[in-house]
Amino acid sequence: MHVLDISWFTDSMREGRPVAVETRHLIQVRKKYIEKLATVSQYACQRRTTTENNNKIFTDAFEVLVEIYEFNEIEGPCLAFRRAASVLKSLPWAVQCLGDTHNLPCLGEHTKAIMEEILQYGRSFEVEKILSDERYQTLKLFTSVFGVGPKTAEKWYRRGLRSFSEILADRSIRLNRMQQSGFQHYGDISRAVSKAEALALRNIIDEAVHAITPDAVLALTGGFRRGKEFGHDVDFIVTTTEMGKEEGLLPRIIDKLTKEGILLYCDYQASTFDISKLPSRRFEAMDHFAKCFLILRLEDSQVGGGLHIAEGDIRGWRAVRVDLVSPPMDRYAFALLGWSGSRQFERDLRRFARMERHMLLDNHALYDKTKKEFLAATTEKDIFAHLGLEYIEPWQRNA
Ligand code: DCT
Ligand code: MG
C-alpha cells in the first residue's frame, strides 16, 4: 500500500477495527514522506524552475532589495535575497502563510520579516521606502541605459545629476560609444524583445552564418532558450563544426550585417581563450570566447505577427540588443550551459560543483580537483552527469 493512500484508514473506521496504534505509526510515516517530498535543495541546479512564478508578490519585493544592496555594494544580503527569490520561484504553489516556508532553505530572518509584511498588508513598507527613494530611482534610471553600470550611475548621481537631459546637457561628461548608442536607441532597447522578434533575429543570423560557412552551428541561448516570452536582449552561440574554423567567424558576420545595413552598433571582443590558463579562478567574470555586443535594426516585415512596438510607432522597424558568442566546438557544451542561464542557476551550478563535488565549472570547462583532470563534455547532459546531478531542461532553469 502507498503511504499516501488513506483508504485503508477510512475502510477500517467503517468496519470498526481498532486502528489507533497502527494509525499513529502510519500518520508519522506519511508525515515524514510528505516532508521528504517537499524537500527543496539549497542549490538552484537541483530545483526545477519554470517561467511560471507563483510567488511573484514576494520575489518582486526581494528583487528591489537585491538591487539596492547591489547599488550599495553590500554582498551578503544581496546574495541572501537572490537565493530567497530563487527558492520561492521554484515552488509549484503560492506561499499563503509563514508556516508554509518552514521546510524551505535560504530564507533568513530579514527575508521572513519582508514576507510577513506582504502577507499581512499586501506590501512591504521597507521595499516601498526604497522605491520612493531619490537615489534608488536615479541609479535605476541611469543603469537602464546600455553601457551604464552602477559605478558610472553613482558618479553622475553624486554630481547632482538626476535626469537624462541633465546628463546630456553636461559638457564635462564624455559618453563612450556604447553609452552614446544607449541613449540614441533608449526607447527601443528599454522595451522588451518578444519571442517572435527573437526568432526573426535567429533567421537573420542563421542566413548570415550559413552564407559564410555551411558547417556553421547556431544556437539561441539566454532567456529565450529557457522559454521566456520576453527578454532584454537576444543571445546566440555561433561556431563551426570544424575546430579552428570559428576563428574570424564573428568579424565576417559583423561585416555581412554591416553590408545589409542593419548593424546600428557593434562592440567586438576578440577571443582571449587560452586552454593552458584553465581552470579559471574568477568565476563571476565574463568568459574568454570571442563575442560581440550588437544593436541590430529589425524590420516589421521580418517578424511573424509584427514588431513589439508602442502604439502609434509608425517607423516600421526597431532596434534590438543582440549578443553573439563564439566558442571553439570542443567548448560548445560548456558555453551553451553557461549562456543559457539563468544567472542564479549558473551561480549555483558553480557553487554546487565547488562545494559538493570539489570541481571547478565555468563557461570553458569542468575541472575535477580531486583527480586533477578536466572532464570532457559534448552535451549539457554530459556535464550534469559529471556533476552527479539530474538533468534539468533549459525551460526548468529559470531560477
Ligand atoms: N552570462 C555569462 N556571463 C556573463 C553574462 C551572461 O555567462 N558575463 C550568461 C548568463 C545568462 C546568459 O548569459 C544570458 O545573459 P542575459 O541576456 O543577461 O540574461 P537572460 O537570462 O537572457 O535574460 P534576458 O531575458 O533579460 O536577456
Ligand atoms: Mg538575454
Coordinates of C-alpha atoms and ligand atoms in Angstrom, one line a residue:
M1 CA 0.0 0.0 0.0
H2 CA 1.2 3.5 -0.8
V3 CA 1.8 5.5 2.4
L4 CA -0.2 8.4 0.9
D5 CA -3.2 6.2 0.4
I6 CA -5.6 6.6 3.4
S7 CA -8.4 4.4 2.1
W8 CA -7.3 1.6 4.5
F9 CA -7.9 4.1 7.3
T10 CA -11.5 5.1 6.3
D11 CA -12.3 1.4 5.5
S12 CA -11.1 0.3 8.9
M13 CA -13.1 3.1 10.6
R14 CA -16.2 1.9 8.7
E15 CA -15.6 -1.7 9.8
G16 CA -14.9 -0.6 13.4
R17 CA -11.5 -2.2 13.6
P18 CA -9.1 -1.0 16.3
V19 CA -6.6 1.0 14.3
A20 CA -5.2 3.5 16.8
V21 CA -1.7 2.2 17.2
E22 CA -1.2 1.4 13.5
T23 CA -2.8 4.7 12.6
R24 CA -0.4 6.8 14.7
H25 CA 2.5 5.0 13.2
L26 CA 1.3 5.4 9.6
I27 CA 0.4 9.0 10.2
Q28 CA 4.0 9.6 11.3
V29 CA 5.3 7.7 8.2
R30 CA 3.1 9.7 5.9
K31 CA 4.1 13.0 7.5
K32 CA 7.8 12.1 7.0
Y33 CA 7.1 11.1 3.5
I34 CA 5.3 14.4 2.7
E35 CA 8.2 16.3 4.3
K36 CA 10.7 14.4 2.1
L37 CA 8.6 15.1 -1.0
A38 CA 8.7 18.7 -0.1
T39 CA 12.5 18.9 0.5
V40 CA 13.8 21.8 -1.6
S41 CA 17.5 21.9 -2.3
Q42 CA 19.5 25.0 -1.4
Y43 CA 21.0 24.8 -4.9
A44 CA 19.1 26.1 -7.8
C45 CA 20.6 23.4 -10.0
Q46 CA 18.8 20.8 -8.0
R47 CA 15.4 22.5 -8.4
R48 CA 13.2 22.8 -11.5
T49 CA 12.1 26.3 -12.0
T50 CA 9.8 27.2 -14.9
T51 CA 8.8 30.6 -16.1
E52 CA 5.6 30.3 -14.0
N53 CA 6.3 32.2 -10.8
N54 CA 3.6 31.5 -8.1
N55 CA 5.3 33.8 -5.6
K56 CA 5.8 37.0 -7.7
I57 CA 4.4 39.2 -5.0
F58 CA 7.4 38.2 -2.8
T59 CA 10.1 37.8 -5.4
D60 CA 9.4 41.2 -6.9
A61 CA 10.0 42.7 -3.5
F62 CA 13.2 40.7 -3.0
E63 CA 14.5 41.9 -6.3
V64 CA 14.2 45.5 -5.3
L65 CA 16.2 44.7 -2.2
V66 CA 18.8 42.8 -4.3
E67 CA 19.1 46.0 -6.5
I68 CA 19.6 48.4 -3.6
Y69 CA 22.2 46.1 -2.0
E70 CA 23.9 45.9 -5.3
F71 CA 24.0 49.7 -5.6
N72 CA 25.4 49.9 -2.1
E73 CA 27.9 47.1 -2.8
I74 CA 26.7 45.1 0.2
E75 CA 27.3 41.5 -1.0
G76 CA 25.9 39.3 1.9
P77 CA 22.3 40.4 2.0
C78 CA 22.3 40.9 -1.8
L79 CA 23.1 37.2 -2.2
A80 CA 20.7 36.2 0.5
F81 CA 17.7 37.9 -1.2
R82 CA 18.8 36.5 -4.6
R83 CA 18.8 33.0 -3.2
A84 CA 15.5 33.5 -1.3
A85 CA 13.8 34.8 -4.5
S86 CA 15.1 31.8 -6.4
V87 CA 13.8 29.3 -3.9
L88 CA 10.3 30.9 -4.0
K89 CA 10.3 30.9 -7.8
S90 CA 10.8 27.1 -7.8
L91 CA 7.7 26.4 -5.8
P92 CA 4.7 24.9 -7.7
W93 CA 2.5 26.6 -5.1
A94 CA 2.0 30.0 -3.7
V95 CA 3.1 30.7 -0.1
Q96 CA -0.1 31.5 1.9
C97 CA 1.4 31.9 5.4
L98 CA 4.8 31.9 7.0
G99 CA 4.2 28.3 8.2
D100 CA 4.4 27.2 4.6
T101 CA 8.0 28.2 4.5
H102 CA 9.3 26.2 7.4
N103 CA 10.9 23.5 5.3
L104 CA 12.4 25.9 2.8
P105 CA 16.2 26.7 2.6
C106 CA 17.7 30.1 2.1
L107 CA 15.0 32.1 4.0
G108 CA 16.5 34.1 6.8
E109 CA 15.0 36.4 9.4
H110 CA 15.1 39.5 7.2
T111 CA 13.5 37.6 4.3
K112 CA 10.8 36.3 6.5
A113 CA 10.1 39.7 8.0
I114 CA 9.5 41.1 4.5
M115 CA 7.3 38.1 3.7
E116 CA 5.3 38.6 6.8
E117 CA 4.7 42.3 6.0
I118 CA 3.5 41.3 2.5
L119 CA 1.3 38.5 3.8
Q120 CA -0.3 40.9 6.4
Y121 CA -0.6 44.1 4.4
G122 CA -0.2 43.1 0.8
R123 CA 3.0 45.1 0.6
S124 CA 6.4 45.7 2.2
F125 CA 7.0 49.1 3.8
E126 CA 10.7 48.6 3.6
V127 CA 10.5 48.0 -0.1
E128 CA 8.1 50.9 -0.7
K129 CA 10.6 53.2 1.1
I130 CA 13.4 52.1 -1.3
L131 CA 11.1 52.5 -4.3
S132 CA 10.3 56.1 -3.4
D133 CA 13.9 57.0 -2.5
E134 CA 15.5 59.5 -4.9
R135 CA 18.9 57.9 -5.0
Y136 CA 17.4 54.4 -5.8
Q137 CA 15.2 55.9 -8.5
T138 CA 18.1 57.8 -10.1
L139 CA 20.5 54.9 -10.1
K140 CA 17.8 52.6 -11.5
L141 CA 17.1 55.1 -14.3
F142 CA 20.8 55.7 -15.2
T143 CA 21.7 51.9 -15.1
S144 CA 18.8 51.3 -17.5
V145 CA 21.0 52.9 -20.2
F146 CA 23.1 50.4 -22.3
G147 CA 26.7 50.9 -21.2
V148 CA 26.0 52.5 -17.8
G149 CA 26.9 50.4 -14.8
P150 CA 26.3 51.1 -11.1
K151 CA 29.7 52.9 -10.7
T152 CA 29.0 55.4 -13.5
A153 CA 25.5 55.9 -12.3
E154 CA 26.7 56.6 -8.8
K155 CA 29.3 59.1 -10.1
W156 CA 26.6 61.0 -12.0
Y157 CA 24.3 60.9 -9.1
R158 CA 27.0 62.4 -6.8
R159 CA 27.5 65.2 -9.3
G160 CA 23.9 66.1 -8.6
L161 CA 22.5 64.8 -12.0
R162 CA 19.0 63.4 -11.8
S163 CA 17.7 63.0 -15.4
F164 CA 18.9 62.1 -18.9
S165 CA 18.5 65.6 -20.1
E166 CA 20.9 66.8 -17.3
I167 CA 23.4 64.2 -18.3
L168 CA 23.2 65.0 -22.0
A169 CA 23.5 68.8 -21.2
D170 CA 26.5 68.4 -19.0
R171 CA 29.5 69.4 -21.1
S172 CA 32.0 67.8 -18.7
I173 CA 30.6 64.3 -19.3
R174 CA 32.1 62.3 -22.1
L175 CA 29.9 59.4 -23.0
N176 CA 31.7 56.4 -24.5
R177 CA 30.5 54.9 -27.8
M178 CA 28.3 52.3 -26.0
Q179 CA 26.6 54.9 -23.9
Q180 CA 26.0 57.1 -26.9
S181 CA 24.2 54.3 -28.6
G182 CA 22.5 53.5 -25.4
F183 CA 20.9 57.0 -25.3
Q184 CA 20.3 57.1 -29.0
H185 CA 18.3 53.9 -29.0
Y186 CA 17.0 54.2 -25.4
G187 CA 13.3 53.8 -26.3
D188 CA 13.8 50.6 -28.3
I189 CA 16.4 49.0 -26.1
S190 CA 14.5 49.5 -22.9
R191 CA 11.4 47.9 -24.5
A192 CA 11.2 44.1 -24.1
V193 CA 12.1 41.9 -27.0
S194 CA 9.4 39.4 -27.9
K195 CA 9.8 35.7 -28.7
A196 CA 8.7 36.4 -32.3
E197 CA 11.4 39.1 -32.6
A198 CA 14.0 36.7 -31.2
L199 CA 13.0 34.1 -33.8
A200 CA 13.2 36.7 -36.6
L201 CA 16.7 37.6 -35.5
R202 CA 17.6 33.9 -35.4
N203 CA 16.6 33.7 -39.1
I204 CA 18.7 36.8 -39.9
I205 CA 21.8 35.4 -38.1
D206 CA 21.3 31.9 -39.4
E207 CA 21.2 33.2 -43.0
A208 CA 24.4 35.3 -42.4
V209 CA 26.4 32.5 -40.8
H210 CA 25.4 29.9 -43.4
A211 CA 26.3 32.2 -46.2
I212 CA 29.8 32.4 -44.6
T213 CA 30.2 28.7 -44.0
P214 CA 27.9 25.7 -44.5
D215 CA 29.1 23.9 -41.4
A216 CA 28.0 26.8 -39.1
V217 CA 26.3 25.9 -35.8
L218 CA 23.9 28.4 -34.3
A219 CA 22.0 28.2 -31.0
L220 CA 19.6 30.6 -29.4
T221 CA 20.5 30.8 -25.7
G222 CA 19.7 33.1 -22.8
G223 CA 16.2 33.6 -21.6
F224 CA 14.5 32.6 -24.9
R225 CA 16.1 29.2 -24.7
R226 CA 14.5 28.9 -21.2
G227 CA 11.1 29.5 -22.8
K228 CA 10.7 33.2 -21.8
E229 CA 8.2 35.2 -23.8
F230 CA 10.2 38.4 -23.5
G231 CA 13.8 39.3 -22.8
H232 CA 16.1 42.4 -22.7
D233 CA 18.2 41.1 -25.5
V234 CA 18.7 38.0 -27.7
D235 CA 21.7 35.7 -27.1
F236 CA 23.3 33.4 -29.6
I237 CA 26.2 31.0 -29.8
V238 CA 27.7 30.7 -33.2
T239 CA 30.5 28.4 -34.2
T240 CA 31.6 25.8 -36.7
T241 CA 31.8 22.0 -36.5
E242 CA 35.4 22.1 -37.7
M243 CA 37.7 23.2 -34.8
G244 CA 39.6 26.4 -35.5
K245 CA 37.3 27.5 -38.3
E246 CA 35.3 29.6 -35.9
E247 CA 38.2 32.0 -35.7
G248 CA 37.3 35.0 -37.7
L249 CA 33.6 34.0 -37.9
L250 CA 32.3 36.9 -35.8
P251 CA 34.2 39.6 -37.9
R252 CA 32.7 38.1 -41.0
I253 CA 29.2 38.1 -39.6
I254 CA 29.7 41.7 -38.5
D255 CA 30.9 42.6 -42.0
K256 CA 27.8 40.9 -43.5
L257 CA 25.4 42.6 -41.2
T258 CA 27.1 46.0 -42.0
K259 CA 26.6 45.4 -45.7
E260 CA 23.0 44.5 -45.1
G261 CA 22.7 47.9 -43.4
I262 CA 21.2 46.6 -40.2
L263 CA 24.2 47.0 -37.8
L264 CA 23.5 50.0 -35.6
Y265 CA 26.2 49.3 -33.0
C266 CA 28.9 46.8 -32.6
D267 CA 31.4 46.1 -29.8
Y268 CA 33.6 43.2 -30.9
Q269 CA 35.9 41.5 -28.4
A270 CA 38.4 39.0 -29.8
S271 CA 39.0 35.7 -28.1
T272 CA 41.4 35.7 -25.1
F273 CA 40.7 32.0 -24.6
D274 CA 43.8 30.1 -23.6
I275 CA 43.3 26.5 -22.6
S276 CA 46.6 26.4 -20.8
K277 CA 45.3 29.0 -18.4
L278 CA 42.3 26.9 -17.2
P279 CA 40.8 26.3 -14.7
S280 CA 39.9 30.0 -14.2
R281 CA 39.7 31.3 -10.7
R282 CA 37.4 34.2 -11.5
F283 CA 34.1 32.5 -11.9
E284 CA 31.8 35.5 -11.9
A285 CA 33.9 37.1 -14.6
M286 CA 33.0 37.1 -18.3
D287 CA 34.3 34.2 -20.3
H288 CA 37.2 34.5 -22.8
F289 CA 35.5 33.5 -26.0
A290 CA 35.2 35.8 -28.9
K291 CA 32.0 37.8 -28.6
C292 CA 30.2 40.8 -29.8
F293 CA 27.5 43.1 -28.3
L294 CA 25.3 44.4 -31.1
I295 CA 22.4 46.6 -31.7
L296 CA 20.5 45.5 -34.8
R297 CA 17.8 47.0 -36.9
L298 CA 14.8 44.7 -37.2
E299 CA 12.1 45.4 -39.8
D300 CA 8.4 44.9 -39.2
S301 CA 8.1 42.7 -42.3
Q302 CA 10.7 40.2 -40.8
V303 CA 8.7 39.4 -37.7
G304 CA 5.8 37.0 -37.7
G305 CA 2.9 38.8 -36.1
G306 CA 4.8 42.2 -36.3
L307 CA 7.2 44.1 -34.1
H308 CA 6.7 44.6 -30.4
I309 CA 6.5 48.4 -30.5
A310 CA 4.5 51.2 -29.0
E311 CA 1.1 52.0 -30.4
G312 CA 1.4 54.9 -32.9
D313 CA 5.1 54.0 -33.7
I314 CA 5.0 54.1 -37.5
R315 CA 8.7 53.7 -38.2
G316 CA 8.3 50.1 -39.3
W317 CA 11.4 49.0 -37.6
R318 CA 13.0 48.8 -34.1
A319 CA 16.5 48.5 -32.6
V320 CA 17.2 45.2 -30.6
R321 CA 20.2 44.3 -28.5
V322 CA 21.9 41.0 -29.7
D323 CA 24.8 39.2 -28.1
L324 CA 26.9 36.7 -30.1
V325 CA 29.5 34.4 -28.5
S326 CA 31.8 32.1 -30.5
P327 CA 33.5 29.3 -28.6
P328 CA 35.5 26.5 -30.3
M329 CA 33.4 23.4 -30.9
D330 CA 35.1 21.4 -28.1
R331 CA 33.9 24.0 -25.6
Y332 CA 30.4 24.2 -27.1
A333 CA 28.6 22.3 -24.3
F334 CA 30.2 24.4 -21.5
A335 CA 29.4 27.7 -23.4
L336 CA 25.8 26.6 -24.1
L337 CA 25.2 25.7 -20.5
G338 CA 26.8 28.9 -19.3
W339 CA 25.0 31.2 -21.7
S340 CA 21.6 29.5 -21.2
G341 CA 21.4 30.9 -17.6
S342 CA 19.6 31.9 -15.6
R343 CA 22.4 33.8 -13.8
Q344 CA 21.2 32.3 -10.5
F345 CA 21.1 28.8 -12.0
E346 CA 24.7 29.3 -13.2
R347 CA 25.9 30.7 -9.9
D348 CA 24.5 27.6 -8.1
L349 CA 25.9 25.1 -10.6
R350 CA 29.3 26.5 -9.9
R351 CA 28.8 26.6 -6.2
F352 CA 27.4 23.1 -6.2
A353 CA 30.4 21.9 -8.2
R354 CA 32.9 23.5 -5.8
M355 CA 31.2 22.8 -2.5
E356 CA 29.7 19.3 -3.2
R357 CA 32.0 17.8 -5.8
H358 CA 35.3 19.6 -5.3
M359 CA 35.2 20.6 -9.0
L360 CA 35.5 23.9 -10.8
L361 CA 33.0 24.8 -13.5
D362 CA 32.8 27.8 -15.8
N363 CA 31.8 28.6 -19.4
H364 CA 35.0 27.0 -20.7
A365 CA 35.5 23.7 -18.8
L366 CA 34.9 21.4 -15.8
Y367 CA 37.9 20.6 -13.7
D368 CA 38.0 17.8 -11.1
K369 CA 40.3 19.0 -8.3
T370 CA 40.5 15.5 -6.7
K371 CA 41.5 13.7 -9.9
K372 CA 43.4 16.8 -11.1
E373 CA 41.9 16.5 -14.6
F374 CA 39.5 18.2 -17.0
L375 CA 36.3 16.3 -17.7
A376 CA 35.3 16.4 -21.4
A377 CA 31.7 17.0 -22.5
T378 CA 30.0 17.3 -25.8
T379 CA 26.5 17.9 -24.4
E380 CA 25.0 19.6 -21.4
K381 CA 23.8 16.2 -20.2
D382 CA 27.5 15.1 -20.0
I383 CA 28.2 18.0 -17.7
F384 CA 25.2 17.3 -15.4
A385 CA 26.3 13.6 -15.4
H386 CA 29.9 14.5 -14.4
L387 CA 28.5 16.6 -11.6
G388 CA 26.2 13.7 -10.4
L389 CA 23.1 16.0 -11.0
E390 CA 19.8 15.0 -12.5
Y391 CA 19.5 16.7 -15.9
I392 CA 17.5 19.9 -15.8
E393 CA 15.9 21.0 -19.1
P394 CA 16.6 24.6 -20.2
W395 CA 13.0 25.6 -19.5
Q396 CA 13.4 24.4 -15.9
R397 CA 16.4 26.7 -15.3
N398 CA 14.5 29.9 -14.6
A399 CA 16.0 30.1 -11.1
Ligands
DCT1 N1 26.2 35.1 -19.0 C1 27.5 34.7 -18.7 N2 28.5 35.6 -18.4 C2 28.2 36.9 -18.4 C3 26.9 37.4 -18.8 C4 26.0 36.4 -19.1 O1 27.7 33.5 -18.6 N3 29.2 37.8 -18.1 C5 25.2 34.2 -19.2 C6 24.2 34.0 -18.1 C7 22.9 34.3 -18.6 C8 23.1 34.4 -20.1 O2 24.5 34.5 -20.3 C9 22.3 35.4 -20.8 O3 22.5 36.7 -20.1 P1 21.4 37.8 -20.1 O4 21.0 38.1 -21.5 O5 21.8 38.9 -19.3 O6 20.2 37.0 -19.3 P2 18.9 36.4 -19.8 O7 18.7 35.2 -18.9 O8 19.0 36.1 -21.3 O9 17.8 37.5 -19.5 P3 17.1 38.5 -20.5 O10 15.9 37.7 -20.9 O11 16.8 39.7 -19.7 O12 18.0 38.8 -21.6
MG2 MG 19.4 37.6 -22.7

